[in-house]
């Protein structure tokens, strides 16, 4: 695989992982806080 | 507040000499389950009040399924983190089930800096109800822990869940042995003086 494509794929994977885990926190967590 | 567990995990990962790039190869399965659950909860305010609790239950079922689908074939640290996520998820669900929403302690709200007449049922993803401060279950598992610096009230399940998410992130970031210290294979990591693998100097 070309290095640039590999870096892009890994960056997308990283953002997706962080997004999914933040989503788990929002969906399964139940804190009360100002601004949400 | 939304990014707190993620940031915590990244900081712990860096402290363990892990790399943010490790998250790129985590490849979490069925991400749409989580995104759909978040989307459904964001839309709760537009639904009739009687529909909200069944939808919340559906979103919790989706997250539970997501955790189950992601445990297999993970490194031990990531599996441990997912175990904590499952525990936090179950604690929050156990707190919410008897009340049709997360019970929120009024005294904890005041301690966190909210107005005494703050309406917890409007906003906050429409999954909260007011708790009786004398209720043992609500006090143990409900939103009863004030966090004044963040102006937030959280549950014990939230704490476990956040620890789990941070553990998954730190675990996925990996851990590099210190320079000069033999790695798990007993081999020293390459230094700047040694050529990278596959680039050995030609003899002669």
mmCIF file of C-alpha atoms in Angstrom:
data_model
loop_
_atom_site.group_PDB
_atom_site.id
_atom_site.type_symbol
_atom_site.label_atom_id
_atom_site.label_comp_id
_atom_site.label_asym_id
_atom_site.label_seq_id
_atom_site.Cartn_x
_atom_site.Cartn_y
_atom_site.Cartn_z
ATOM 1 C CA UNK A 1 0.000 0.000 0.000
ATOM 2 C CA UNK A 2 1.257 3.505 -0.794
ATOM 3 C CA UNK A 3 2.520 5.359 2.307
ATOM 4 C CA UNK A 4 0.141 8.313 1.834
ATOM 5 C CA UNK A 5 -2.860 6.015 1.494
ATOM 6 C CA UNK A 6 -1.719 4.067 4.551
ATOM 7 C CA UNK A 7 -1.423 7.270 6.604
ATOM 8 C CA UNK A 8 -4.851 8.431 5.425
ATOM 9 C CA UNK A 9 -6.428 5.084 6.271
ATOM 10 C CA UNK A 10 -4.864 5.101 9.723
ATOM 11 C CA UNK A 11 -5.977 8.715 10.336
ATOM 12 C CA UNK A 12 -9.561 7.828 9.355
ATOM 13 C CA UNK A 13 -9.400 4.787 11.644
ATOM 14 C CA UNK A 14 -8.124 6.943 14.514
ATOM 15 C CA UNK A 15 -10.871 9.568 14.118
ATOM 16 C CA UNK A 16 -13.523 6.844 13.790
ATOM 17 C CA UNK A 17 -12.295 5.073 16.941
ATOM 18 C CA UNK A 18 -12.329 8.322 18.943
ATOM 19 C CA UNK A 19 -15.760 9.210 17.547
ATOM 20 C CA UNK A 20 -17.221 5.798 18.395
ATOM 21 C CA UNK A 21 -15.812 5.839 21.943
ATOM 22 C CA UNK A 22 -17.065 9.412 22.529
ATOM 23 C CA UNK A 23 -20.415 8.186 21.196
ATOM 24 C CA UNK A 24 -20.452 5.317 23.694
ATOM 25 C CA UNK A 25 -19.865 7.867 26.463
ATOM 26 C CA UNK A 26 -22.763 10.039 25.231
ATOM 27 C CA UNK A 27 -25.174 7.140 24.644
ATOM 28 C CA UNK A 28 -24.434 4.966 27.702
ATOM 29 C CA UNK A 29 -23.385 7.684 30.129
ATOM 30 C CA UNK A 30 -25.983 9.832 31.813
ATOM 31 C CA UNK A 31 -24.312 12.843 33.383
ATOM 32 C CA UNK A 32 -26.119 16.132 33.869
ATOM 33 C CA UNK A 33 -24.064 19.127 32.880
ATOM 34 C CA UNK A 34 -24.488 22.674 31.744
ATOM 35 C CA UNK A 35 -24.521 23.228 28.038
ATOM 36 C CA UNK A 36 -25.991 19.940 26.864
ATOM 37 C CA UNK B 1 -17.412 16.932 29.476
ATOM 38 C CA UNK B 2 -18.108 14.946 26.281
ATOM 39 C CA UNK B 3 -14.407 14.608 25.528
ATOM 40 C CA UNK B 4 -13.242 14.064 29.136
ATOM 41 C CA UNK B 5 -12.852 10.232 29.014
ATOM 42 C CA UNK B 6 -11.241 10.403 25.565
ATOM 43 C CA UNK B 7 -8.741 13.040 26.712
ATOM 44 C CA UNK B 8 -8.025 11.059 29.877
ATOM 45 C CA UNK B 9 -7.310 7.948 27.798
ATOM 46 C CA UNK B 10 -4.995 9.821 25.432
ATOM 47 C CA UNK B 11 -3.052 11.352 28.345
ATOM 48 C CA UNK B 12 -2.693 7.932 30.024
ATOM 49 C CA UNK B 13 -1.685 6.417 26.669
ATOM 50 C CA UNK B 14 1.015 9.032 26.159
ATOM 51 C CA UNK B 15 2.209 8.579 29.761
ATOM 52 C CA UNK B 16 2.650 4.851 28.954
ATOM 53 C CA UNK B 17 4.662 5.869 25.873
ATOM 54 C CA UNK B 18 1.860 4.738 23.574
ATOM 55 C CA UNK B 19 1.115 6.238 20.174
ATOM 56 C CA UNK B 20 -2.102 7.947 19.090
ATOM 57 C CA UNK B 21 -1.663 6.132 15.778
ATOM 58 C CA UNK B 22 -2.442 2.879 17.567
ATOM 59 C CA UNK B 23 -6.085 3.962 17.633
ATOM 60 C CA UNK B 24 -6.014 3.831 13.843
ATOM 61 C CA UNK B 25 -5.583 0.081 13.891
ATOM 62 C CA UNK B 26 -8.192 -0.545 16.613
ATOM 63 C CA UNK B 27 -10.899 -1.064 13.951
ATOM 64 C CA UNK B 28 -13.945 -1.117 16.228
ATOM 65 C CA UNK B 29 -16.729 -3.279 14.823
ATOM 66 C CA UNK B 30 -20.274 -2.087 14.062
ATOM 67 C CA UNK B 31 -19.661 1.657 14.670
ATOM 68 C CA UNK B 32 -23.087 2.458 13.206
ATOM 69 C CA UNK B 33 -24.754 0.910 16.274
ATOM 70 C CA UNK B 34 -23.200 3.622 18.437
ATOM 71 C CA UNK B 35 -23.799 6.455 15.965
ATOM 72 C CA UNK B 36 -27.447 5.369 15.595
ATOM 73 C CA UNK B 37 -27.843 5.279 19.403
ATOM 74 C CA UNK B 38 -26.425 8.810 19.716
ATOM 75 C CA UNK B 39 -28.622 10.025 16.849
ATOM 76 C CA UNK B 40 -31.729 8.514 18.436
ATOM 77 C CA UNK B 41 -30.943 10.116 21.807
ATOM 78 C CA UNK B 42 -30.317 13.509 20.176
ATOM 79 C CA UNK B 43 -33.771 13.202 18.567
ATOM 80 C CA UNK B 44 -35.542 12.342 21.844
ATOM 81 C CA UNK B 45 -36.640 15.952 22.356
ATOM 82 C CA UNK B 46 -38.699 15.787 19.154
ATOM 83 C CA UNK B 47 -40.553 12.643 20.225
ATOM 84 C CA UNK B 48 -43.704 12.460 22.354
ATOM 85 C CA UNK B 49 -42.791 12.018 26.029
ATOM 86 C CA UNK B 50 -44.303 8.513 26.134
ATOM 87 C CA UNK B 51 -41.933 7.306 23.393
ATOM 88 C CA UNK B 52 -38.752 8.515 25.041
ATOM 89 C CA UNK B 53 -38.106 5.757 27.572
ATOM 90 C CA UNK B 54 -38.618 2.878 25.065
ATOM 91 C CA UNK B 55 -36.249 4.652 22.657
ATOM 92 C CA UNK B 56 -33.672 5.141 25.442
ATOM 93 C CA UNK B 57 -33.932 1.419 26.231
ATOM 94 C CA UNK B 58 -33.373 0.637 22.544
ATOM 95 C CA UNK B 59 -30.257 2.830 22.455
ATOM 96 C CA UNK B 60 -28.872 1.103 25.562
ATOM 97 C CA UNK B 61 -29.539 -2.271 23.931
ATOM 98 C CA UNK B 62 -27.598 -1.068 20.868
ATOM 99 C CA UNK B 63 -24.600 -0.033 23.007
ATOM 100 C CA UNK B 64 -24.709 -3.347 24.896
ATOM 101 C CA UNK B 65 -24.711 -5.231 21.591
ATOM 102 C CA UNK B 66 -21.820 -3.072 20.354
ATOM 103 C CA UNK B 67 -19.721 -3.962 23.420
ATOM 104 C CA UNK B 68 -20.473 -7.664 22.923
ATOM 105 C CA UNK B 69 -19.452 -7.510 19.261
ATOM 106 C CA UNK B 70 -16.160 -5.778 20.043
ATOM 107 C CA UNK B 71 -14.689 -7.893 22.853
ATOM 108 C CA UNK B 72 -13.437 -10.806 20.750
ATOM 109 C CA UNK B 73 -9.864 -10.781 19.492
ATOM 110 C CA UNK B 74 -8.682 -7.676 21.368
ATOM 111 C CA UNK B 75 -5.517 -7.150 23.409
ATOM 112 C CA UNK B 76 -5.964 -7.700 27.169
ATOM 113 C CA UNK B 77 -5.937 -3.969 28.017
ATOM 114 C CA UNK B 78 -8.642 -3.194 25.438
ATOM 115 C CA UNK B 79 -10.708 -6.156 26.660
ATOM 116 C CA UNK B 80 -10.371 -4.921 30.251
ATOM 117 C CA UNK B 81 -11.518 -1.466 29.145
ATOM 118 C CA UNK B 82 -14.518 -2.921 27.324
ATOM 119 C CA UNK B 83 -15.319 -4.906 30.484
ATOM 120 C CA UNK B 84 -15.420 -1.650 32.462
ATOM 121 C CA UNK B 85 -17.566 -0.069 29.723
ATOM 122 C CA UNK B 86 -20.005 -2.996 30.048
ATOM 123 C CA UNK B 87 -20.047 -2.633 33.847
ATOM 124 C CA UNK B 88 -20.704 1.130 33.684
ATOM 125 C CA UNK B 89 -23.408 0.552 31.049
ATOM 126 C CA UNK B 90 -25.091 -2.065 33.290
ATOM 127 C CA UNK B 91 -24.860 0.183 36.387
ATOM 128 C CA UNK B 92 -26.505 3.088 34.562
ATOM 129 C CA UNK B 93 -29.178 0.813 33.104
ATOM 130 C CA UNK B 94 -29.876 -0.664 36.569
ATOM 131 C CA UNK B 95 -30.253 2.867 37.948
ATOM 132 C CA UNK B 96 -32.588 3.972 35.151
ATOM 133 C CA UNK B 97 -34.826 0.916 34.776
ATOM 134 C CA UNK B 98 -36.970 1.340 37.927
ATOM 135 C CA UNK B 99 -37.583 5.054 37.272
ATOM 136 C CA UNK B 100 -37.856 5.253 33.482
ATOM 137 C CA UNK B 101 -34.798 7.512 33.375
ATOM 138 C CA UNK B 102 -31.620 8.365 35.283
ATOM 139 C CA UNK B 103 -32.593 9.580 38.768
ATOM 140 C CA UNK B 104 -30.865 12.881 39.599
ATOM 141 C CA UNK B 105 -30.228 13.980 43.170
ATOM 142 C CA UNK B 106 -31.473 17.531 43.800
ATOM 143 C CA UNK B 107 -28.928 18.106 46.562
ATOM 144 C CA UNK B 108 -26.126 16.990 44.196
ATOM 145 C CA UNK B 109 -27.466 19.414 41.571
ATOM 146 C CA UNK B 110 -27.258 22.277 44.084
ATOM 147 C CA UNK B 111 -23.744 21.206 45.138
ATOM 148 C CA UNK B 112 -22.664 21.281 41.478
ATOM 149 C CA UNK B 113 -23.894 24.854 41.085
ATOM 150 C CA UNK B 114 -27.268 24.361 39.393
ATOM 151 C CA UNK B 115 -30.308 26.440 40.351
ATOM 152 C CA UNK B 116 -32.619 24.775 42.861
ATOM 153 C CA UNK B 117 -35.455 24.766 40.310
ATOM 154 C CA UNK B 118 -33.364 23.353 37.436
ATOM 155 C CA UNK B 119 -35.501 21.076 35.230
ATOM 156 C CA UNK B 120 -33.583 17.834 34.632
ATOM 157 C CA UNK B 121 -36.334 16.303 32.478
ATOM 158 C CA UNK B 122 -35.965 18.945 29.739
ATOM 159 C CA UNK B 123 -32.732 18.757 27.722
ATOM 160 C CA UNK B 124 -29.775 16.617 28.856
ATOM 161 C CA UNK B 125 -30.844 14.086 26.180
ATOM 162 C CA UNK B 126 -34.229 13.679 27.902
ATOM 163 C CA UNK B 127 -33.177 10.641 29.901
ATOM 164 C CA UNK B 128 -33.263 12.007 33.446
ATOM 165 C CA UNK B 129 -35.858 12.179 36.201
ATOM 166 C CA UNK B 130 -35.822 13.839 39.625
ATOM 167 C CA UNK B 131 -34.831 11.452 42.422
ATOM 168 C CA UNK B 132 -35.969 11.359 45.987
ATOM 169 C CA UNK B 133 -32.783 12.006 47.984
ATOM 170 C CA UNK B 134 -33.854 9.354 50.491
ATOM 171 C CA UNK B 135 -34.002 6.621 47.841
ATOM 172 C CA UNK B 136 -31.088 4.223 48.415
ATOM 173 C CA UNK B 137 -30.846 2.908 44.812
ATOM 174 C CA UNK B 138 -30.987 6.416 43.344
ATOM 175 C CA UNK B 139 -28.317 7.602 45.760
ATOM 176 C CA UNK B 140 -26.043 4.629 45.013
ATOM 177 C CA UNK B 141 -26.374 4.379 41.222
ATOM 178 C CA UNK B 142 -28.131 7.575 40.125
ATOM 179 C CA UNK B 143 -26.663 10.967 39.249
ATOM 180 C CA UNK B 144 -25.628 11.796 42.792
ATOM 181 C CA UNK B 145 -21.942 12.740 42.497
ATOM 182 C CA UNK B 146 -21.495 16.511 42.075
ATOM 183 C CA UNK B 147 -18.487 17.711 40.062
ATOM 184 C CA UNK B 148 -18.528 21.481 40.735
ATOM 185 C CA UNK B 149 -15.532 22.420 38.508
ATOM 186 C CA UNK B 150 -17.375 20.977 35.484
ATOM 187 C CA UNK B 151 -20.815 22.046 36.783
ATOM 188 C CA UNK B 152 -21.864 18.450 36.344
ATOM 189 C CA UNK B 153 -23.569 15.682 38.292
ATOM 190 C CA UNK B 154 -22.529 12.154 37.404
ATOM 191 C CA UNK B 155 -23.353 8.602 38.476
ATOM 192 C CA UNK B 156 -21.052 5.865 39.746
ATOM 193 C CA UNK B 157 -21.794 4.066 36.443
ATOM 194 C CA UNK B 158 -20.546 7.145 34.562
ATOM 195 C CA UNK B 159 -17.260 6.978 36.496
ATOM 196 C CA UNK B 160 -16.780 3.274 35.638
ATOM 197 C CA UNK B 161 -17.806 3.906 32.012
ATOM 198 C CA UNK B 162 -15.351 6.807 31.662
ATOM 199 C CA UNK B 163 -12.578 4.671 33.182
ATOM 200 C CA UNK B 164 -13.416 1.931 30.665
ATOM 201 C CA UNK B 165 -13.294 4.275 27.665
ATOM 202 C CA UNK B 166 -9.986 5.730 28.886
ATOM 203 C CA UNK B 167 -8.613 2.189 29.347
ATOM 204 C CA UNK B 168 -9.681 1.148 25.823
ATOM 205 C CA UNK B 169 -7.933 4.212 24.359
ATOM 206 C CA UNK B 170 -4.761 3.832 26.436
ATOM 207 C CA UNK B 171 -4.704 0.082 25.660
ATOM 208 C CA UNK B 172 -5.133 0.670 21.926
ATOM 209 C CA UNK B 173 -2.329 3.239 21.936
ATOM 210 C CA UNK B 174 0.025 0.451 23.050
ATOM 211 C CA UNK B 175 3.143 0.709 25.101
ATOM 212 C CA UNK B 176 6.695 1.119 23.888
ATOM 213 C CA UNK B 177 9.523 -0.041 26.170
ATOM 214 C CA UNK B 178 11.921 2.700 27.307
ATOM 215 C CA UNK B 179 14.993 3.292 25.113
ATOM 216 C CA UNK B 180 17.692 0.742 25.916
ATOM 217 C CA UNK B 181 15.243 -1.536 27.706
ATOM 218 C CA UNK B 182 14.615 -4.957 26.181
ATOM 219 C CA UNK B 183 11.089 -5.312 24.809
ATOM 220 C CA UNK B 184 8.739 -8.213 25.480
ATOM 221 C CA UNK B 185 10.733 -10.347 23.044
ATOM 222 C CA UNK B 186 13.912 -9.724 25.019
ATOM 223 C CA UNK B 187 15.425 -7.842 22.043
ATOM 224 C CA UNK B 188 16.583 -4.281 22.380
ATOM 225 C CA UNK B 189 14.640 -1.766 20.264
ATOM 226 C CA UNK B 190 16.635 -0.327 17.339
ATOM 227 C CA UNK B 191 18.616 2.814 18.077
ATOM 228 C CA UNK B 192 19.496 5.607 15.656
ATOM 229 C CA UNK B 193 22.948 4.016 15.263
ATOM 230 C CA UNK B 194 21.574 0.680 14.070
ATOM 231 C CA UNK B 195 20.084 0.362 10.583
ATOM 232 C CA UNK B 196 16.330 -0.268 10.318
ATOM 233 C CA UNK B 197 15.169 -3.806 9.650
ATOM 234 C CA UNK B 198 15.584 -4.804 6.023
ATOM 235 C CA UNK B 199 18.383 -2.295 5.433
ATOM 236 C CA UNK B 200 21.405 -4.210 6.631
ATOM 237 C CA UNK B 201 24.734 -2.832 5.297
ATOM 238 C CA UNK B 202 26.161 -4.803 2.413
ATOM 239 C CA UNK B 203 29.353 -6.676 3.186
ATOM 240 C CA UNK B 204 32.491 -5.413 1.515
#
